[in-house]
């Protein structure tokens, strides 16, 4: 899967409530990694959440030290801190740059 692709279309084939391996926070992080100049509305569309939810997630990521935002004219540019560690104890020894690299390349 390429980072430039949007959310998966339609409900899951099983008809059960959908779930994903990545949280919305992970999807927002990957969207910013793919395009540091991405607009909040475009993040929301890509992840399948509201712009307000995207803004809250960006704030969470910024408060956690994973993302820094800077103003460039009227736009916002996001910079990722790639050597930050995952928050969950199971993955705390790993840095987020591994996740970003995993999704940045072409699908196998």
PDB file of N, CA and C in Angstrom:
ATOM      1  N   UNK A   1       0.848  -1.181   0.000  1.00  0.00           N
ATOM      2  CA  UNK A   1       0.000   0.000   0.000  1.00  0.00           C
ATOM      3  C   UNK A   1       0.885   1.232   0.000  1.00  0.00           C
ATOM      4  N   UNK A   2       0.613   2.132  -0.847  1.00  0.00           N
ATOM      5  CA  UNK A   2       1.346   3.383  -0.945  1.00  0.00           C
ATOM      6  C   UNK A   2       0.738   4.388   0.018  1.00  0.00           C
ATOM      7  N   UNK A   3       1.574   5.259   0.609  1.00  0.00           N
ATOM      8  CA  UNK A   3       1.069   6.262   1.549  1.00  0.00           C
ATOM      9  C   UNK A   3       0.109   7.234   0.886  1.00  0.00           C
ATOM     10  N   UNK A   4       0.151   7.356  -0.419  1.00  0.00           N
ATOM     11  CA  UNK A   4      -0.708   8.312  -1.103  1.00  0.00           C
ATOM     12  C   UNK A   4      -2.122   7.789  -1.308  1.00  0.00           C
ATOM     13  N   UNK A   5      -2.346   6.527  -0.986  1.00  0.00           N
ATOM     14  CA  UNK A   5      -3.681   5.970  -1.152  1.00  0.00           C
ATOM     15  C   UNK A   5      -4.574   6.414  -0.012  1.00  0.00           C
ATOM     16  N   UNK A   6      -5.851   6.494  -0.263  1.00  0.00           N
ATOM     17  CA  UNK A   6      -6.812   6.901   0.751  1.00  0.00           C
ATOM     18  C   UNK A   6      -7.253   5.723   1.590  1.00  0.00           C
ATOM     19  N   UNK A   7      -8.298   5.926   2.389  1.00  0.00           N
ATOM     20  CA  UNK A   7      -8.807   4.830   3.216  1.00  0.00           C
ATOM     21  C   UNK A   7      -9.388   3.725   2.346  1.00  0.00           C
ATOM     22  N   UNK A   8      -9.442   2.529   2.910  1.00  0.00           N
ATOM     23  CA  UNK A   8      -9.999   1.413   2.160  1.00  0.00           C
ATOM     24  C   UNK A   8     -11.481   1.655   1.942  1.00  0.00           C
ATOM     25  N   UNK A   9     -11.987   1.425   0.722  1.00  0.00           N
ATOM     26  CA  UNK A   9     -13.395   1.687   0.438  1.00  0.00           C
ATOM     27  C   UNK A   9     -14.303   0.604   0.996  1.00  0.00           C
ATOM     28  N   UNK A  10     -15.503   1.014   1.405  1.00  0.00           N
ATOM     29  CA  UNK A  10     -16.553   0.081   1.752  1.00  0.00           C
ATOM     30  C   UNK A  10     -16.369  -0.639   3.069  1.00  0.00           C
ATOM     31  N   UNK A  11     -17.433  -1.332   3.510  1.00  0.00           N
ATOM     32  CA  UNK A  11     -17.385  -2.087   4.759  1.00  0.00           C
ATOM     33  C   UNK A  11     -16.578  -3.365   4.588  1.00  0.00           C
ATOM     34  N   UNK A  12     -16.149  -3.973   5.694  1.00  0.00           N
ATOM     35  CA  UNK A  12     -15.410  -5.226   5.592  1.00  0.00           C
ATOM     36  C   UNK A  12     -16.273  -6.319   4.969  1.00  0.00           C
ATOM     37  N   UNK A  13     -15.643  -7.243   4.278  1.00  0.00           N
ATOM     38  CA  UNK A  13     -16.363  -8.291   3.560  1.00  0.00           C
ATOM     39  C   UNK A  13     -17.173  -9.179   4.507  1.00  0.00           C
ATOM     40  N   UNK A  14     -16.728  -9.330   5.748  1.00  0.00           N
ATOM     41  CA  UNK A  14     -17.411 -10.235   6.667  1.00  0.00           C
ATOM     42  C   UNK A  14     -18.730  -9.668   7.180  1.00  0.00           C
ATOM     43  N   UNK A  15     -18.950  -8.361   7.023  1.00  0.00           N
ATOM     44  CA  UNK A  15     -20.153  -7.742   7.520  1.00  0.00           C
ATOM     45  C   UNK A  15     -20.053  -7.376   9.000  1.00  0.00           C
ATOM     46  N   UNK A  16     -18.993  -7.806   9.678  1.00  0.00           N
ATOM     47  CA  UNK A  16     -18.769  -7.455  11.082  1.00  0.00           C
ATOM     48  C   UNK A  16     -18.258  -6.028  11.176  1.00  0.00           C
ATOM     49  N   UNK A  17     -18.355  -5.482  12.378  1.00  0.00           N
ATOM     50  CA  UNK A  17     -17.828  -4.128  12.598  1.00  0.00           C
ATOM     51  C   UNK A  17     -16.357  -4.102  12.203  1.00  0.00           C
ATOM     52  N   UNK A  18     -15.961  -3.044  11.494  1.00  0.00           N
ATOM     53  CA  UNK A  18     -14.599  -2.966  10.994  1.00  0.00           C
ATOM     54  C   UNK A  18     -13.580  -2.667  12.070  1.00  0.00           C
ATOM     55  N   UNK A  19     -12.393  -3.137  11.869  1.00  0.00           N
ATOM     56  CA  UNK A  19     -11.264  -2.795  12.719  1.00  0.00           C
ATOM     57  C   UNK A  19     -10.044  -2.763  11.832  1.00  0.00           C
ATOM     58  N   UNK A  20      -9.014  -2.096  12.296  1.00  0.00           N
ATOM     59  CA  UNK A  20      -7.781  -2.003  11.518  1.00  0.00           C
ATOM     60  C   UNK A  20      -6.603  -2.283  12.434  1.00  0.00           C
ATOM     61  N   UNK A  21      -5.466  -2.556  11.847  1.00  0.00           N
ATOM     62  CA  UNK A  21      -4.263  -2.789  12.626  1.00  0.00           C
ATOM     63  C   UNK A  21      -3.668  -1.479  13.138  1.00  0.00           C
ATOM     64  N   UNK A  22      -3.933  -0.389  12.456  1.00  0.00           N
ATOM     65  CA  UNK A  22      -3.405   0.912  12.867  1.00  0.00           C
ATOM     66  C   UNK A  22      -4.533   1.783  13.403  1.00  0.00           C
ATOM     67  N   UNK A  23      -4.223   2.571  14.397  1.00  0.00           N
ATOM     68  CA  UNK A  23      -5.195   3.515  14.937  1.00  0.00           C
ATOM     69  C   UNK A  23      -5.275   4.732  14.027  1.00  0.00           C
ATOM     70  N   UNK A  24      -6.238   5.589  14.288  1.00  0.00           N
ATOM     71  CA  UNK A  24      -6.307   6.851  13.547  1.00  0.00           C
ATOM     72  C   UNK A  24      -5.062   7.688  13.777  1.00  0.00           C
ATOM     73  N   UNK A  25      -4.481   7.605  14.973  1.00  0.00           N
ATOM     74  CA  UNK A  25      -3.236   8.332  15.236  1.00  0.00           C
ATOM     75  C   UNK A  25      -2.131   7.845  14.290  1.00  0.00           C
ATOM     76  N   UNK A  26      -2.060   6.544  14.096  1.00  0.00           N
ATOM     77  CA  UNK A  26      -1.063   5.997  13.176  1.00  0.00           C
ATOM     78  C   UNK A  26      -1.315   6.438  11.751  1.00  0.00           C
ATOM     79  N   UNK A  27      -2.567   6.457  11.340  1.00  0.00           N
ATOM     80  CA  UNK A  27      -2.897   6.890   9.981  1.00  0.00           C
ATOM     81  C   UNK A  27      -2.585   8.371   9.769  1.00  0.00           C
ATOM     82  N   UNK A  28      -2.858   9.195  10.777  1.00  0.00           N
ATOM     83  CA  UNK A  28      -2.538  10.621  10.659  1.00  0.00           C
ATOM     84  C   UNK A  28      -1.027  10.794  10.572  1.00  0.00           C
ATOM     85  N   UNK A  29      -0.279  10.089  11.403  1.00  0.00           N
ATOM     86  CA  UNK A  29       1.182  10.170  11.363  1.00  0.00           C
ATOM     87  C   UNK A  29       1.707   9.781   9.982  1.00  0.00           C
ATOM     88  N   UNK A  30       1.192   8.704   9.420  1.00  0.00           N
ATOM     89  CA  UNK A  30       1.631   8.268   8.095  1.00  0.00           C
ATOM     90  C   UNK A  30       1.230   9.258   7.006  1.00  0.00           C
ATOM     91  N   UNK A  31       0.089   9.905   7.154  1.00  0.00           N
ATOM     92  CA  UNK A  31      -0.326  10.924   6.187  1.00  0.00           C
ATOM     93  C   UNK A  31       0.634  12.104   6.204  1.00  0.00           C
ATOM     94  N   UNK A  32       1.034  12.525   7.396  1.00  0.00           N
ATOM     95  CA  UNK A  32       1.980  13.635   7.529  1.00  0.00           C
ATOM     96  C   UNK A  32       3.350  13.217   6.994  1.00  0.00           C
ATOM     97  N   UNK A  33       3.737  11.977   7.243  1.00  0.00           N
ATOM     98  CA  UNK A  33       5.023  11.487   6.737  1.00  0.00           C
ATOM     99  C   UNK A  33       5.052  11.495   5.213  1.00  0.00           C
ATOM    100  N   UNK A  34       3.917  11.163   4.602  1.00  0.00           N
ATOM    101  CA  UNK A  34       3.841  11.120   3.138  1.00  0.00           C
ATOM    102  C   UNK A  34       3.852  12.514   2.527  1.00  0.00           C
ATOM    103  N   UNK A  35       3.300  13.489   3.251  1.00  0.00           N
ATOM    104  CA  UNK A  35       3.200  14.850   2.721  1.00  0.00           C
ATOM    105  C   UNK A  35       3.235  15.849   3.872  1.00  0.00           C
ATOM    106  N   UNK A  36       4.419  16.371   4.218  1.00  0.00           N
ATOM    107  CA  UNK A  36       4.535  17.307   5.340  1.00  0.00           C
ATOM    108  C   UNK A  36       3.719  18.588   5.174  1.00  0.00           C
ATOM    109  N   UNK A  37       3.295  18.900   3.965  1.00  0.00           N
ATOM    110  CA  UNK A  37       2.504  20.100   3.705  1.00  0.00           C
ATOM    111  C   UNK A  37       1.013  19.804   3.569  1.00  0.00           C
ATOM    112  N   UNK A  38       0.593  18.609   3.938  1.00  0.00           N
ATOM    113  CA  UNK A  38      -0.799  18.196   3.776  1.00  0.00           C
ATOM    114  C   UNK A  38      -1.727  19.074   4.608  1.00  0.00           C
ATOM    115  N   UNK A  39      -2.909  19.348   4.058  1.00  0.00           N
ATOM    116  CA  UNK A  39      -3.916  20.138   4.773  1.00  0.00           C
ATOM    117  C   UNK A  39      -4.714  19.222   5.704  1.00  0.00           C
ATOM    118  N   UNK A  40      -5.218  19.801   6.779  1.00  0.00           N
ATOM    119  CA  UNK A  40      -6.004  19.042   7.757  1.00  0.00           C
ATOM    120  C   UNK A  40      -7.200  18.376   7.082  1.00  0.00           C
ATOM    121  N   UNK A  41      -7.864  19.079   6.193  1.00  0.00           N
ATOM    122  CA  UNK A  41      -9.015  18.501   5.494  1.00  0.00           C
ATOM    123  C   UNK A  41      -8.607  17.279   4.676  1.00  0.00           C
ATOM    124  N   UNK A  42      -7.422  17.328   4.081  1.00  0.00           N
ATOM    125  CA  UNK A  42      -6.949  16.184   3.297  1.00  0.00           C
ATOM    126  C   UNK A  42      -6.573  15.005   4.201  1.00  0.00           C
ATOM    127  N   UNK A  43      -6.000  15.301   5.370  1.00  0.00           N
ATOM    128  CA  UNK A  43      -5.728  14.236   6.341  1.00  0.00           C
ATOM    129  C   UNK A  43      -7.038  13.569   6.738  1.00  0.00           C
ATOM    130  N   UNK A  44      -8.029  14.387   7.068  1.00  0.00           N
ATOM    131  CA  UNK A  44      -9.328  13.858   7.492  1.00  0.00           C
ATOM    132  C   UNK A  44      -9.935  12.972   6.410  1.00  0.00           C
ATOM    133  N   UNK A  45      -9.899  13.417   5.162  1.00  0.00           N
ATOM    134  CA  UNK A  45     -10.437  12.615   4.057  1.00  0.00           C
ATOM    135  C   UNK A  45      -9.685  11.302   3.906  1.00  0.00           C
ATOM    136  N   UNK A  46      -8.371  11.358   3.976  1.00  0.00           N
ATOM    137  CA  UNK A  46      -7.541  10.165   3.787  1.00  0.00           C
ATOM    138  C   UNK A  46      -7.795   9.140   4.895  1.00  0.00           C
ATOM    139  N   UNK A  47      -7.913   9.621   6.140  1.00  0.00           N
ATOM    140  CA  UNK A  47      -8.064   8.723   7.283  1.00  0.00           C
ATOM    141  C   UNK A  47      -9.520   8.300   7.471  1.00  0.00           C
ATOM    142  N   UNK A  48     -10.448   9.128   6.993  1.00  0.00           N
ATOM    143  CA  UNK A  48     -11.863   8.814   7.152  1.00  0.00           C
ATOM    144  C   UNK A  48     -12.415   9.322   8.470  1.00  0.00           C
ATOM    145  N   UNK A  49     -11.918  10.480   8.909  1.00  0.00           N
ATOM    146  CA  UNK A  49     -12.367  11.105  10.151  1.00  0.00           C
ATOM    147  C   UNK A  49     -12.747  12.554   9.860  1.00  0.00           C
ATOM    148  N   UNK A  50     -13.276  13.233  10.845  1.00  0.00           N
ATOM    149  CA  UNK A  50     -13.635  14.637  10.661  1.00  0.00           C
ATOM    150  C   UNK A  50     -12.384  15.513  10.767  1.00  0.00           C
ATOM    151  N   UNK A  51     -12.426  16.708  10.177  1.00  0.00           N
ATOM    152  CA  UNK A  51     -11.299  17.630  10.342  1.00  0.00           C
ATOM    153  C   UNK A  51     -11.026  17.955  11.811  1.00  0.00           C
ATOM    154  N   UNK A  52     -12.071  18.052  12.601  1.00  0.00           N
ATOM    155  CA  UNK A  52     -11.885  18.324  14.037  1.00  0.00           C
ATOM    156  C   UNK A  52     -11.118  17.186  14.708  1.00  0.00           C
ATOM    157  N   UNK A  53     -11.470  15.946  14.373  1.00  0.00           N
ATOM    158  CA  UNK A  53     -10.756  14.789  14.930  1.00  0.00           C
ATOM    159  C   UNK A  53      -9.302  14.781  14.464  1.00  0.00           C
ATOM    160  N   UNK A  54      -9.074  15.132  13.191  1.00  0.00           N
ATOM    161  CA  UNK A  54      -7.702  15.195  12.672  1.00  0.00           C
ATOM    162  C   UNK A  54      -6.890  16.240  13.436  1.00  0.00           C
ATOM    163  N   UNK A  55      -7.489  17.391  13.704  1.00  0.00           N
ATOM    164  CA  UNK A  55      -6.796  18.435  14.473  1.00  0.00           C
ATOM    165  C   UNK A  55      -6.462  17.950  15.881  1.00  0.00           C
ATOM    166  N   UNK A  56      -7.384  17.240  16.518  1.00  0.00           N
ATOM    167  CA  UNK A  56      -7.121  16.736  17.865  1.00  0.00           C
ATOM    168  C   UNK A  56      -5.982  15.719  17.852  1.00  0.00           C
ATOM    169  N   UNK A  57      -5.972  14.856  16.858  1.00  0.00           N
ATOM    170  CA  UNK A  57      -4.901  13.862  16.748  1.00  0.00           C
ATOM    171  C   UNK A  57      -3.569  14.556  16.491  1.00  0.00           C
ATOM    172  N   UNK A  58      -3.560  15.557  15.618  1.00  0.00           N
ATOM    173  CA  UNK A  58      -2.315  16.310  15.384  1.00  0.00           C
ATOM    174  C   UNK A  58      -1.829  16.966  16.668  1.00  0.00           C
ATOM    175  N   UNK A  59      -2.760  17.479  17.476  1.00  0.00           N
ATOM    176  CA  UNK A  59      -2.391  18.069  18.763  1.00  0.00           C
ATOM    177  C   UNK A  59      -1.809  17.011  19.690  1.00  0.00           C
ATOM    178  N   UNK A  60      -2.431  15.819  19.738  1.00  0.00           N
ATOM    179  CA  UNK A  60      -1.901  14.714  20.545  1.00  0.00           C
ATOM    180  C   UNK A  60      -0.475  14.369  20.113  1.00  0.00           C
ATOM    181  N   UNK A  61      -0.276  14.257  18.799  1.00  0.00           N
ATOM    182  CA  UNK A  61       1.049  13.912  18.279  1.00  0.00           C
ATOM    183  C   UNK A  61       2.068  15.004  18.595  1.00  0.00           C
ATOM    184  N   UNK A  62       1.629  16.251  18.518  1.00  0.00           N
ATOM    185  CA  UNK A  62       2.523  17.360  18.840  1.00  0.00           C
ATOM    186  C   UNK A  62       2.836  17.380  20.342  1.00  0.00           C
ATOM    187  N   UNK A  63       1.820  17.223  21.170  1.00  0.00           N
ATOM    188  CA  UNK A  63       2.034  17.196  22.618  1.00  0.00           C
ATOM    189  C   UNK A  63       2.951  16.045  23.030  1.00  0.00           C
ATOM    190  N   UNK A  64       2.896  14.941  22.311  1.00  0.00           N
ATOM    191  CA  UNK A  64       3.749  13.784  22.593  1.00  0.00           C
ATOM    192  C   UNK A  64       5.153  13.908  22.031  1.00  0.00           C
ATOM    193  N   UNK A  65       5.408  14.973  21.276  1.00  0.00           N
ATOM    194  CA  UNK A  65       6.736  15.180  20.713  1.00  0.00           C
ATOM    195  C   UNK A  65       7.000  14.432  19.415  1.00  0.00           C
ATOM    196  N   UNK A  66       5.965  13.881  18.811  1.00  0.00           N
ATOM    197  CA  UNK A  66       6.126  13.124  17.565  1.00  0.00           C
ATOM    198  C   UNK A  66       6.100  14.020  16.336  1.00  0.00           C
ATOM    199  N   UNK A  67       5.382  15.126  16.424  1.00  0.00           N
ATOM    200  CA  UNK A  67       5.202  16.041  15.298  1.00  0.00           C
ATOM    201  C   UNK A  67       5.400  17.465  15.792  1.00  0.00           C
ATOM    202  N   UNK A  68       6.042  18.274  14.969  1.00  0.00           N
ATOM    203  CA  UNK A  68       6.160  19.712  15.228  1.00  0.00           C
ATOM    204  C   UNK A  68       5.562  20.428  14.028  1.00  0.00           C
ATOM    205  N   UNK A  69       4.828  21.471  14.291  1.00  0.00           N
ATOM    206  CA  UNK A  69       4.265  22.218  13.171  1.00  0.00           C
ATOM    207  C   UNK A  69       4.874  23.611  13.121  1.00  0.00           C
ATOM    208  N   UNK A  70       5.081  24.066  11.904  1.00  0.00           N
ATOM    209  CA  UNK A  70       5.582  25.413  11.681  1.00  0.00           C
ATOM    210  C   UNK A  70       4.724  26.071  10.618  1.00  0.00           C
ATOM    211  N   UNK A  71       4.550  27.353  10.748  1.00  0.00           N
ATOM    212  CA  UNK A  71       3.786  28.109   9.761  1.00  0.00           C
ATOM    213  C   UNK A  71       4.721  28.507   8.627  1.00  0.00           C
ATOM    214  N   UNK A  72       4.253  28.307   7.418  1.00  0.00           N
ATOM    215  CA  UNK A  72       4.961  28.732   6.214  1.00  0.00           C
ATOM    216  C   UNK A  72       3.946  29.558   5.429  1.00  0.00           C
ATOM    217  N   UNK A  73       3.997  30.873   5.610  1.00  0.00           N
ATOM    218  CA  UNK A  73       2.967  31.727   5.022  1.00  0.00           C
ATOM    219  C   UNK A  73       1.640  31.429   5.675  1.00  0.00           C
ATOM    220  N   UNK A  74       0.663  31.099   4.863  1.00  0.00           N
ATOM    221  CA  UNK A  74      -0.675  30.774   5.379  1.00  0.00           C
ATOM    222  C   UNK A  74      -0.866  29.282   5.615  1.00  0.00           C
ATOM    223  N   UNK A  75       0.145  28.495   5.313  1.00  0.00           N
ATOM    224  CA  UNK A  75       0.054  27.035   5.430  1.00  0.00           C
ATOM    225  C   UNK A  75       0.796  26.543   6.655  1.00  0.00           C
ATOM    226  N   UNK A  76       0.549  25.313   7.004  1.00  0.00           N
ATOM    227  CA  UNK A  76       1.245  24.649   8.103  1.00  0.00           C
ATOM    228  C   UNK A  76       2.062  23.511   7.529  1.00  0.00           C
ATOM    229  N   UNK A  77       3.294  23.424   7.989  1.00  0.00           N
ATOM    230  CA  UNK A  77       4.182  22.324   7.599  1.00  0.00           C
ATOM    231  C   UNK A  77       4.441  21.483   8.839  1.00  0.00           C
ATOM    232  N   UNK A  78       4.345  20.177   8.679  1.00  0.00           N
ATOM    233  CA  UNK A  78       4.530  19.255   9.794  1.00  0.00           C
ATOM    234  C   UNK A  78       5.879  18.560   9.653  1.00  0.00           C
ATOM    235  N   UNK A  79       6.613  18.509  10.741  1.00  0.00           N
ATOM    236  CA  UNK A  79       7.897  17.814  10.781  1.00  0.00           C
ATOM    237  C   UNK A  79       7.796  16.700  11.813  1.00  0.00           C
ATOM    238  N   UNK A  80       8.198  15.516  11.406  1.00  0.00           N
ATOM    239  CA  UNK A  80       8.118  14.343  12.280  1.00  0.00           C
ATOM    240  C   UNK A  80       9.457  14.142  12.971  1.00  0.00           C
ATOM    241  N   UNK A  81       9.393  13.757  14.243  1.00  0.00           N
ATOM    242  CA  UNK A  81      10.570  13.360  15.008  1.00  0.00           C
ATOM    243  C   UNK A  81      10.687  11.843  14.862  1.00  0.00           C
ATOM    244  N   UNK A  82      11.496  11.362  13.919  1.00  0.00           N
ATOM    245  CA  UNK A  82      11.490   9.939  13.581  1.00  0.00           C
ATOM    246  C   UNK A  82      12.065   9.016  14.651  1.00  0.00           C
ATOM    247  N   UNK A  83      12.826   9.534  15.578  1.00  0.00           N
ATOM    248  CA  UNK A  83      13.462   8.663  16.567  1.00  0.00           C
ATOM    249  C   UNK A  83      12.699   8.586  17.885  1.00  0.00           C
ATOM    250  N   UNK A  84      11.444   9.039  17.857  1.00  0.00           N
ATOM    251  CA  UNK A  84      10.581   8.886  19.030  1.00  0.00           C
ATOM    252  C   UNK A  84      10.119   7.425  19.108  1.00  0.00           C
ATOM    253  N   UNK A  85       9.950   6.948  20.305  1.00  0.00           N
ATOM    254  CA  UNK A  85       9.554   5.554  20.513  1.00  0.00           C
ATOM    255  C   UNK A  85       8.034   5.436  20.571  1.00  0.00           C
ATOM    256  N   UNK A  86       7.552   4.249  20.221  1.00  0.00           N
ATOM    257  CA  UNK A  86       6.122   3.957  20.349  1.00  0.00           C
ATOM    258  C   UNK A  86       5.719   4.081  21.809  1.00  0.00           C
ATOM    259  N   UNK A  87       4.454   4.373  22.033  1.00  0.00           N
ATOM    260  CA  UNK A  87       3.960   4.606  23.384  1.00  0.00           C
ATOM    261  C   UNK A  87       3.577   3.323  24.127  1.00  0.00           C
ATOM    262  N   UNK A  88       3.120   2.311  23.422  1.00  0.00           N
ATOM    263  CA  UNK A  88       2.690   1.085  24.075  1.00  0.00           C
ATOM    264  C   UNK A  88       3.910   0.306  24.578  1.00  0.00           C
ATOM    265  N   UNK A  89       3.848  -0.241  25.800  1.00  0.00           N
ATOM    266  CA  UNK A  89       5.010  -0.954  26.355  1.00  0.00           C
ATOM    267  C   UNK A  89       5.528  -2.092  25.474  1.00  0.00           C
ATOM    268  N   UNK A  90       4.640  -2.736  24.727  1.00  0.00           N
ATOM    269  CA  UNK A  90       5.063  -3.841  23.872  1.00  0.00           C
ATOM    270  C   UNK A  90       5.997  -3.380  22.755  1.00  0.00           C
ATOM    271  N   UNK A  91       5.792  -2.171  22.259  1.00  0.00           N
ATOM    272  CA  UNK A  91       6.618  -1.647  21.160  1.00  0.00           C
ATOM    273  C   UNK A  91       7.533  -0.514  21.593  1.00  0.00           C
ATOM    274  N   UNK A  92       7.632  -0.232  22.887  1.00  0.00           N
ATOM    275  CA  UNK A  92       8.360   0.941  23.375  1.00  0.00           C
ATOM    276  C   UNK A  92       9.838   0.947  23.001  1.00  0.00           C
ATOM    277  N   UNK A  93      10.416  -0.193  22.690  1.00  0.00           N
ATOM    278  CA  UNK A  93      11.829  -0.241  22.304  1.00  0.00           C
ATOM    279  C   UNK A  93      12.034   0.156  20.841  1.00  0.00           C
ATOM    280  N   UNK A  94      10.951   0.254  20.080  1.00  0.00           N
ATOM    281  CA  UNK A  94      11.044   0.578  18.648  1.00  0.00           C
ATOM    282  C   UNK A  94      10.733   2.041  18.395  1.00  0.00           C
ATOM    283  N   UNK A  95      11.398   2.581  17.372  1.00  0.00           N
ATOM    284  CA  UNK A  95      11.170   3.968  16.976  1.00  0.00           C
ATOM    285  C   UNK A  95      10.150   4.021  15.843  1.00  0.00           C
ATOM    286  N   UNK A  96       9.426   5.143  15.754  1.00  0.00           N
ATOM    287  CA  UNK A  96       8.362   5.263  14.750  1.00  0.00           C
ATOM    288  C   UNK A  96       8.892   5.324  13.326  1.00  0.00           C
ATOM    289  N   UNK A  97      10.186   5.619  13.148  1.00  0.00           N
ATOM    290  CA  UNK A  97      10.711   5.676  11.780  1.00  0.00           C
ATOM    291  C   UNK A  97      10.617   4.319  11.088  1.00  0.00           C
ATOM    292  N   UNK A  98      10.617   3.225  11.851  1.00  0.00           N
ATOM    293  CA  UNK A  98      10.446   1.908  11.249  1.00  0.00           C
ATOM    294  C   UNK A  98       9.067   1.758  10.632  1.00  0.00           C
ATOM    295  N   UNK A  99       8.045   2.244  11.319  1.00  0.00           N
ATOM    296  CA  UNK A  99       6.679   2.213  10.776  1.00  0.00           C
ATOM    297  C   UNK A  99       6.590   3.087   9.528  1.00  0.00           C
ATOM    298  N   UNK A 100       7.171   4.250   9.593  1.00  0.00           N
ATOM    299  CA  UNK A 100       7.134   5.165   8.449  1.00  0.00           C
ATOM    300  C   UNK A 100       7.836   4.547   7.251  1.00  0.00           C
ATOM    301  N   UNK A 101       9.001   3.938   7.476  1.00  0.00           N
ATOM    302  CA  UNK A 101       9.725   3.290   6.367  1.00  0.00           C
ATOM    303  C   UNK A 101       8.905   2.134   5.793  1.00  0.00           C
ATOM    304  N   UNK A 102       8.239   1.397   6.660  1.00  0.00           N
ATOM    305  CA  UNK A 102       7.436   0.238   6.217  1.00  0.00           C
ATOM    306  C   UNK A 102       6.367   0.677   5.220  1.00  0.00           C
ATOM    307  N   UNK A 103       5.713   1.810   5.484  1.00  0.00           N
ATOM    308  CA  UNK A 103       4.620   2.260   4.643  1.00  0.00           C
ATOM    309  C   UNK A 103       5.067   3.226   3.540  1.00  0.00           C
ATOM    310  N   UNK A 104       6.304   3.675   3.569  1.00  0.00           N
ATOM    311  CA  UNK A 104       6.777   4.618   2.562  1.00  0.00           C
ATOM    312  C   UNK A 104       7.150   3.925   1.255  1.00  0.00           C
ATOM    313  N   UNK A 105       7.578   2.691   1.343  1.00  0.00           N
ATOM    314  CA  UNK A 105       8.002   1.995   0.145  1.00  0.00           C
ATOM    315  C   UNK A 105       6.840   1.348  -0.586  1.00  0.00           C
ATOM    316  N   UNK A 106       7.103   0.818  -1.757  1.00  0.00           N
ATOM    317  CA  UNK A 106       6.041   0.145  -2.511  1.00  0.00           C
ATOM    318  C   UNK A 106       5.641  -1.142  -1.794  1.00  0.00           C
ATOM    319  N   UNK A 107       4.402  -1.528  -1.978  1.00  0.00           N
ATOM    320  CA  UNK A 107       3.909  -2.766  -1.371  1.00  0.00           C
ATOM    321  C   UNK A 107       4.650  -3.945  -1.988  1.00  0.00           C
ATOM    322  N   UNK A 108       4.923  -4.971  -1.154  1.00  0.00           N
ATOM    323  CA  UNK A 108       5.652  -6.153  -1.692  1.00  0.00           C
ATOM    324  C   UNK A 108       4.803  -6.918  -2.675  1.00  0.00           C
TER     325      UNK A 108
END
